[in-house]
Amino acid sequence: MLRYEGSIALLHCQWRRRAAMAPLAAPALPLPLVPALRLAAKKIHPAFRFLESRSWKDVATAAAHRMYCSAGTSGNQDREILVQHLLVKEDQLQLLTELQKRLVQEDIDLSDLATEHSICPSKKNGGMLGWVSKGRMVPEFEEAAFSAPLNKIVRAKTKFGWHLLQVLSERQAGFLVEIQPEELAKRMKDPEFRENAQLLDVRELKEIKIASLDGFKPFPLSQFGEWGPTIGDTLDPDKDTFVVCHHGVRSLQAAQWLKSQGFSRLHNVSGGIHAYSTRVDDKVPVY
């Protein structure tokens, strides 16, 4: 488990190894559906075909990958799309053409063909790339994806090979911003803020026993397997959600994942509880 900020170096190495293989983006994580609904969801919409159990190690790696991919962009995009694809080598255009014909002529989903034929690591998730915004993919793929009609299979050529891609849904882009400890403290004085906001502490329970912020509920990353799959039922994706950890690294990873799951109003506490203690309230223990 990636439990402490000291693990970020290892996380970075893991991301670089995966990035060398994955040309577009890290595989998306399971949508927050309860297990009883998963089978039905897969049949209803192809977007749910990639549902599978994932560890927090995968979650953090994917979040880091998205964070690095978006570095240097404005982050103020007004549209996001849910994309799945398959990738074949540059010299396999004939195979791509045959697969595209099968999608038209047979009762088969792109995710099934991606699992069997794609050379992208996302094949493990049926080719699902998750929710993406502009500036996170190679230009040729991005142009094809953002101009494609919903659910239509389109072809794209990039430096990685040939792609068949499908946009399954679109939405207004949410936001993920840094909030300074001083601003958080100011908001927390408002009773309505505590009633309406969702406050998450992703540190481990033994850390929370040492120091905590009033109103923040524990969502330890080591227990992600327990709360992750049902997060959409536990919390409201449309509410302002504030995430804190020790120094702001784990909380950013968690917030990145929450954004991929449809949470649209995310605030990462900059510097974590350590910054809150040293800059706002010295009664909160430092550790």
Tab-separated table of C-alpha atoms in Angstrom:
chain	number	residue	atom	x	y	z
A	1	MET	CA	0.000	0.000	0.000
A	2	LEU	CA	1.162	3.517	-0.729
A	3	ARG	CA	0.601	4.896	2.762
A	4	TYR	CA	3.082	7.716	3.184
A	5	GLU	CA	4.407	10.659	1.202
A	6	GLY	CA	7.776	8.919	1.159
A	7	SER	CA	6.275	6.488	-1.334
A	8	ILE	CA	5.930	9.178	-3.998
A	9	ALA	CA	9.337	8.359	-5.448
A	10	LEU	CA	8.296	4.745	-5.942
A	11	LEU	CA	4.977	5.941	-7.331
A	12	HIS	CA	6.768	8.137	-9.859
A	13	CYS	CA	8.877	5.206	-11.028
A	14	GLN	CA	5.785	3.049	-11.398
A	15	TRP	CA	4.100	5.785	-13.405
A	16	ARG	CA	7.108	6.181	-15.719
A	17	ARG	CA	7.190	2.454	-16.436
A	18	ARG	CA	3.463	2.429	-17.204
A	19	ALA	CA	3.662	5.649	-19.222
A	20	ALA	CA	6.317	4.080	-21.419
A	21	MET	CA	3.772	1.426	-22.378
A	22	ALA	CA	0.518	3.367	-22.329
A	23	PRO	CA	0.357	5.928	-25.141
A	24	LEU	CA	-2.722	7.824	-24.029
A	25	ALA	CA	-3.731	7.669	-20.409
A	26	ALA	CA	-3.735	5.329	-17.477
A	27	PRO	CA	-6.648	2.890	-17.458
A	28	ALA	CA	-9.719	4.294	-15.797
A	29	LEU	CA	-10.883	2.922	-12.492
A	30	PRO	CA	-14.178	1.216	-11.701
A	31	LEU	CA	-17.261	3.389	-11.664
A	32	PRO	CA	-18.759	3.532	-8.163
A	33	LEU	CA	-21.429	0.884	-8.527
A	34	VAL	CA	-22.354	-1.567	-5.815
A	35	PRO	CA	-21.425	-5.153	-6.725
A	36	ALA	CA	-25.048	-6.247	-7.109
A	37	LEU	CA	-25.518	-3.765	-9.947
A	38	ARG	CA	-22.336	-4.496	-11.850
A	39	LEU	CA	-23.591	-7.343	-14.008
A	40	ALA	CA	-26.721	-5.451	-14.987
A	41	ALA	CA	-24.733	-2.293	-15.635
A	42	LYS	CA	-22.419	-4.108	-18.030
A	43	LYS	CA	-25.391	-5.224	-20.085
A	44	ILE	CA	-27.038	-1.803	-20.087
A	45	HIS	CA	-24.097	0.288	-21.249
A	46	PRO	CA	-20.658	-0.589	-22.631
A	47	ALA	CA	-19.058	2.015	-20.370
A	48	PHE	CA	-19.468	-0.403	-17.480
A	49	ARG	CA	-17.787	-3.358	-19.152
A	50	PHE	CA	-14.430	-2.486	-17.691
A	51	LEU	CA	-15.538	-2.932	-14.067
A	52	GLU	CA	-13.044	-4.935	-12.027
A	53	SER	CA	-11.388	-4.874	-8.644
A	54	ARG	CA	-8.390	-2.556	-8.368
A	55	SER	CA	-5.940	-1.975	-5.528
A	56	TRP	CA	-4.982	1.449	-4.224
A	57	LYS	CA	-1.564	0.959	-5.818
A	58	ASP	CA	-3.322	1.025	-9.200
A	59	VAL	CA	-5.444	3.967	-8.099
A	60	ALA	CA	-2.464	6.061	-7.086
A	61	THR	CA	-0.509	5.184	-10.226
A	62	ALA	CA	-3.419	6.152	-12.441
A	63	ALA	CA	-3.936	9.376	-10.528
A	64	ALA	CA	-0.274	10.264	-10.816
A	65	HIS	CA	-0.333	9.487	-14.534
A	66	ARG	CA	-3.287	11.815	-15.049
A	67	MET	CA	-1.578	14.485	-12.947
A	68	TYR	CA	1.578	14.380	-15.071
A	69	CYS	CA	-0.386	14.219	-18.312
A	70	SER	CA	-2.276	17.387	-17.423
A	71	ALA	CA	0.787	19.336	-16.286
A	72	GLY	CA	1.084	22.583	-18.177
A	73	THR	CA	-2.574	22.762	-19.213
A	74	SER	CA	-4.989	25.361	-17.962
A	75	GLY	CA	-7.243	22.792	-16.285
A	76	ASN	CA	-10.180	25.007	-17.229
A	77	GLN	CA	-11.710	22.854	-19.927
A	78	ASP	CA	-15.478	23.042	-20.294
A	79	ARG	CA	-16.060	19.534	-21.657
A	80	GLU	CA	-14.973	16.023	-20.779
A	81	ILE	CA	-15.617	12.806	-22.676
A	82	LEU	CA	-15.716	9.151	-21.658
A	83	VAL	CA	-13.602	7.201	-24.142
A	84	GLN	CA	-12.781	3.592	-24.881
A	85	HIS	CA	-10.441	2.448	-27.655
A	86	LEU	CA	-8.295	-0.281	-29.058
A	87	LEU	CA	-4.800	0.106	-30.485
A	88	VAL	CA	-2.965	-1.981	-33.076
A	89	LYS	CA	0.475	-1.550	-34.596
A	90	GLU	CA	1.104	0.810	-37.501
A	91	ASP	CA	1.535	-2.089	-39.942
A	92	GLN	CA	-1.764	-3.725	-38.878
A	93	LEU	CA	-4.175	-1.490	-40.773
A	94	GLN	CA	-5.791	-4.537	-42.382
A	95	LEU	CA	-6.507	-6.007	-38.942
A	96	LEU	CA	-8.005	-2.703	-37.844
A	97	THR	CA	-10.252	-2.631	-40.913
A	98	GLU	CA	-11.455	-6.166	-40.222
A	99	LEU	CA	-12.202	-5.319	-36.596
A	100	GLN	CA	-14.116	-2.216	-37.631
A	101	LYS	CA	-16.243	-4.314	-39.998
A	102	ARG	CA	-16.994	-6.766	-37.216
A	103	LEU	CA	-18.257	-3.931	-35.047
A	104	VAL	CA	-20.685	-2.934	-37.785
A	105	GLN	CA	-21.827	-6.391	-38.866
A	106	GLU	CA	-21.831	-8.333	-35.588
A	107	ASP	CA	-23.422	-7.832	-32.192
A	108	ILE	CA	-20.124	-7.109	-30.498
A	109	ASP	CA	-18.781	-4.272	-28.390
A	110	LEU	CA	-15.515	-2.412	-28.851
A	111	SER	CA	-14.497	-3.371	-25.321
A	112	ASP	CA	-14.605	-7.065	-26.262
A	113	LEU	CA	-12.309	-6.532	-29.238
A	114	ALA	CA	-9.995	-4.317	-27.206
A	115	THR	CA	-9.556	-7.044	-24.608
A	116	GLU	CA	-8.604	-9.510	-27.343
A	117	HIS	CA	-6.617	-7.426	-29.824
A	118	SER	CA	-5.429	-4.121	-28.337
A	119	ILE	CA	-1.748	-3.594	-27.537
A	120	CYS	CA	-2.527	-0.779	-25.081
A	121	PRO	CA	-2.402	-1.697	-21.365
A	122	SER	CA	-5.976	-0.394	-21.131
A	123	LYS	CA	-7.042	-3.689	-22.754
A	124	LYS	CA	-7.328	-5.064	-19.220
A	125	ASN	CA	-10.223	-2.641	-18.753
A	126	GLY	CA	-11.795	-3.249	-22.140
A	127	GLY	CA	-9.904	-0.301	-23.617
A	128	MET	CA	-11.532	2.147	-21.220
A	129	LEU	CA	-9.573	5.385	-20.786
A	130	GLY	CA	-12.099	7.045	-18.493
A	131	TRP	CA	-13.119	10.698	-18.447
A	132	VAL	CA	-10.610	12.912	-20.229
A	133	SER	CA	-10.370	16.587	-21.125
A	134	LYS	CA	-8.424	18.383	-23.824
A	135	GLY	CA	-4.676	18.530	-23.388
A	136	ARG	CA	-4.332	15.029	-21.923
A	137	MET	CA	-3.958	12.977	-25.098
A	138	VAL	CA	-1.784	13.061	-28.194
A	139	PRO	CA	-3.152	15.640	-30.676
A	140	GLU	CA	-4.320	13.218	-33.388
A	141	PHE	CA	-6.275	11.101	-30.931
A	142	GLU	CA	-7.698	14.148	-29.185
A	143	GLU	CA	-8.908	15.694	-32.440
A	144	ALA	CA	-10.666	12.484	-33.468
A	145	ALA	CA	-12.196	11.897	-30.034
A	146	PHE	CA	-13.519	15.398	-29.430
A	147	SER	CA	-15.057	15.612	-32.896
A	148	ALA	CA	-16.610	12.122	-32.841
A	149	PRO	CA	-20.398	11.724	-32.471
A	150	LEU	CA	-21.479	9.843	-29.364
A	151	ASN	CA	-21.204	6.040	-29.644
A	152	LYS	CA	-19.883	6.118	-33.223
A	153	ILE	CA	-16.736	4.088	-33.915
A	154	VAL	CA	-14.059	6.297	-35.484
A	155	ARG	CA	-10.511	5.668	-36.639
A	156	ALA	CA	-7.392	7.615	-35.695
A	157	LYS	CA	-3.708	7.346	-36.566
A	158	THR	CA	-1.050	8.398	-34.052
A	159	LYS	CA	2.654	7.765	-33.574
A	160	PHE	CA	1.686	4.699	-31.526
A	161	GLY	CA	-0.304	3.006	-34.289
A	162	TRP	CA	-3.919	2.767	-35.427
A	163	HIS	CA	-6.842	3.300	-33.075
A	164	LEU	CA	-10.528	2.544	-33.099
A	165	LEU	CA	-12.194	4.778	-30.545
A	166	GLN	CA	-15.673	5.380	-29.224
A	167	VAL	CA	-16.975	8.276	-27.146
A	168	LEU	CA	-19.560	6.853	-24.760
A	169	SER	CA	-20.660	9.982	-22.971
A	170	GLU	CA	-19.831	13.639	-22.374
A	171	ARG	CA	-20.285	16.097	-19.538
A	172	GLN	CA	-19.371	19.565	-18.368
A	173	ALA	CA	-15.902	19.458	-16.903
A	174	GLY	CA	-15.605	19.642	-13.152
A	175	PHE	CA	-12.747	21.249	-11.273
A	176	LEU	CA	-9.986	20.218	-8.929
A	177	VAL	CA	-8.332	23.138	-7.171
A	178	GLU	CA	-5.896	23.706	-4.335
A	179	ILE	CA	-7.299	25.429	-1.261
A	180	GLN	CA	-4.956	27.105	1.196
A	181	PRO	CA	-5.280	26.215	4.907
A	182	GLU	CA	-6.206	29.804	5.760
A	183	GLU	CA	-9.122	29.762	3.333
A	184	LEU	CA	-10.285	26.389	4.640
A	185	ALA	CA	-10.222	27.672	8.225
A	186	LYS	CA	-12.274	30.675	7.194
A	187	ARG	CA	-14.895	28.504	5.524
A	188	MET	CA	-15.056	26.068	8.428
A	189	LYS	CA	-16.290	28.862	10.707
A	190	ASP	CA	-19.502	28.957	8.674
A	191	PRO	CA	-22.053	26.410	10.038
A	192	GLU	CA	-23.630	26.035	6.592
A	193	PHE	CA	-20.262	25.015	5.150
A	194	ARG	CA	-20.023	22.049	7.520
A	195	GLU	CA	-23.560	21.008	6.653
A	196	ASN	CA	-23.152	21.164	2.892
A	197	ALA	CA	-19.505	20.275	2.233
A	198	GLN	CA	-18.039	16.769	2.180
A	199	LEU	CA	-14.817	16.571	4.206
A	200	LEU	CA	-12.499	13.594	3.627
A	201	ASP	CA	-9.297	12.677	5.455
A	202	VAL	CA	-7.396	10.006	3.502
A	203	ARG	CA	-4.638	9.438	6.050
A	204	GLU	CA	-4.283	6.235	8.023
A	205	LEU	CA	-6.268	5.833	11.241
A	206	LYS	CA	-3.164	5.930	13.435
A	207	GLU	CA	-2.271	9.296	11.893
A	208	ILE	CA	-5.767	10.646	12.473
A	209	LYS	CA	-5.491	9.679	16.158
A	210	ILE	CA	-2.444	11.930	16.435
A	211	ALA	CA	-3.955	14.950	14.696
A	212	SER	CA	-7.261	15.657	13.005
A	213	LEU	CA	-9.492	18.455	11.749
A	214	ASP	CA	-13.004	18.724	13.115
A	215	GLY	CA	-15.624	17.492	10.670
A	216	PHE	CA	-13.303	15.497	8.387
A	217	LYS	CA	-14.339	11.860	8.054
A	218	PRO	CA	-11.716	9.085	7.681
A	219	PHE	CA	-11.295	7.412	4.295
A	220	PRO	CA	-7.904	5.665	4.780
A	221	LEU	CA	-6.204	4.788	1.536
A	222	SER	CA	-5.188	1.413	2.923
A	223	GLN	CA	-8.922	0.627	3.141
A	224	PHE	CA	-9.694	1.824	-0.382
A	225	GLY	CA	-10.949	-1.623	-1.346
A	226	GLU	CA	-13.739	-1.213	1.209
A	227	TRP	CA	-14.962	2.324	0.486
A	228	GLY	CA	-13.841	2.885	-3.105
A	229	PRO	CA	-16.416	0.757	-4.980
A	230	THR	CA	-19.368	2.445	-3.240
A	231	ILE	CA	-18.063	6.002	-3.016
A	232	GLY	CA	-20.786	7.260	-5.375
A	233	ASP	CA	-23.430	5.994	-2.960
A	234	THR	CA	-21.666	7.201	0.182
A	235	LEU	CA	-20.993	10.719	-1.099
A	236	ASP	CA	-22.687	13.132	-3.495
A	237	PRO	CA	-20.498	13.738	-6.595
A	238	ASP	CA	-22.127	17.149	-7.134
A	239	LYS	CA	-21.267	18.591	-3.714
A	240	ASP	CA	-18.120	20.502	-2.786
A	241	THR	CA	-15.652	17.860	-1.615
A	242	PHE	CA	-12.537	18.734	0.398
A	243	VAL	CA	-9.697	16.223	0.770
A	244	VAL	CA	-6.837	16.384	3.269
A	245	CYS	CA	-3.818	14.233	4.134
A	246	HIS	CA	-0.478	14.882	5.866
A	247	HIS	CA	1.280	17.070	3.264
A	248	GLY	CA	-1.197	17.246	0.375
A	249	VAL	CA	0.216	14.484	-1.847
A	250	ARG	CA	-2.030	11.534	-1.029
A	251	SER	CA	-5.060	13.812	-0.962
A	252	LEU	CA	-4.243	15.042	-4.466
A	253	GLN	CA	-4.031	11.452	-5.691
A	254	ALA	CA	-7.373	10.679	-4.074
A	255	ALA	CA	-8.952	13.828	-5.513
A	256	GLN	CA	-7.691	12.945	-8.994
A	257	TRP	CA	-9.377	9.562	-8.669
A	258	LEU	CA	-12.603	11.094	-7.362
A	259	LYS	CA	-12.651	13.402	-10.377
A	260	SER	CA	-12.343	10.386	-12.690
A	261	GLN	CA	-15.387	8.935	-10.921
A	262	GLY	CA	-17.556	11.956	-11.681
A	263	PHE	CA	-16.980	14.198	-8.652
A	264	SER	CA	-17.152	17.695	-10.071
A	265	ARG	CA	-16.257	20.105	-7.228
A	266	LEU	CA	-13.001	19.021	-5.623
A	267	HIS	CA	-10.696	20.937	-3.279
A	268	ASN	CA	-7.308	19.591	-2.215
A	269	VAL	CA	-5.977	21.078	1.024
A	270	SER	CA	-2.592	22.488	0.034
A	271	GLY	CA	0.188	21.331	2.357
A	272	GLY	CA	-2.192	19.051	4.221
A	273	ILE	CA	-2.828	19.024	7.943
A	274	HIS	CA	0.825	19.879	8.556
A	275	ALA	CA	0.383	23.252	6.842
A	276	TYR	CA	-2.893	23.795	8.675
A	277	SER	CA	-1.140	23.240	12.003
A	278	THR	CA	1.886	25.435	11.300
A	279	ARG	CA	0.014	28.261	9.579
A	280	VAL	CA	-3.479	28.319	11.094
A	281	ASP	CA	-3.911	26.425	14.358
A	282	ASP	CA	-0.891	25.357	16.418
A	283	LYS	CA	-3.221	23.374	18.687
A	284	VAL	CA	-3.324	20.730	15.983
A	285	PRO	CA	-0.343	18.459	16.729
A	286	VAL	CA	2.544	18.271	14.275
A	287	TYR	CA	3.991	14.834	13.559
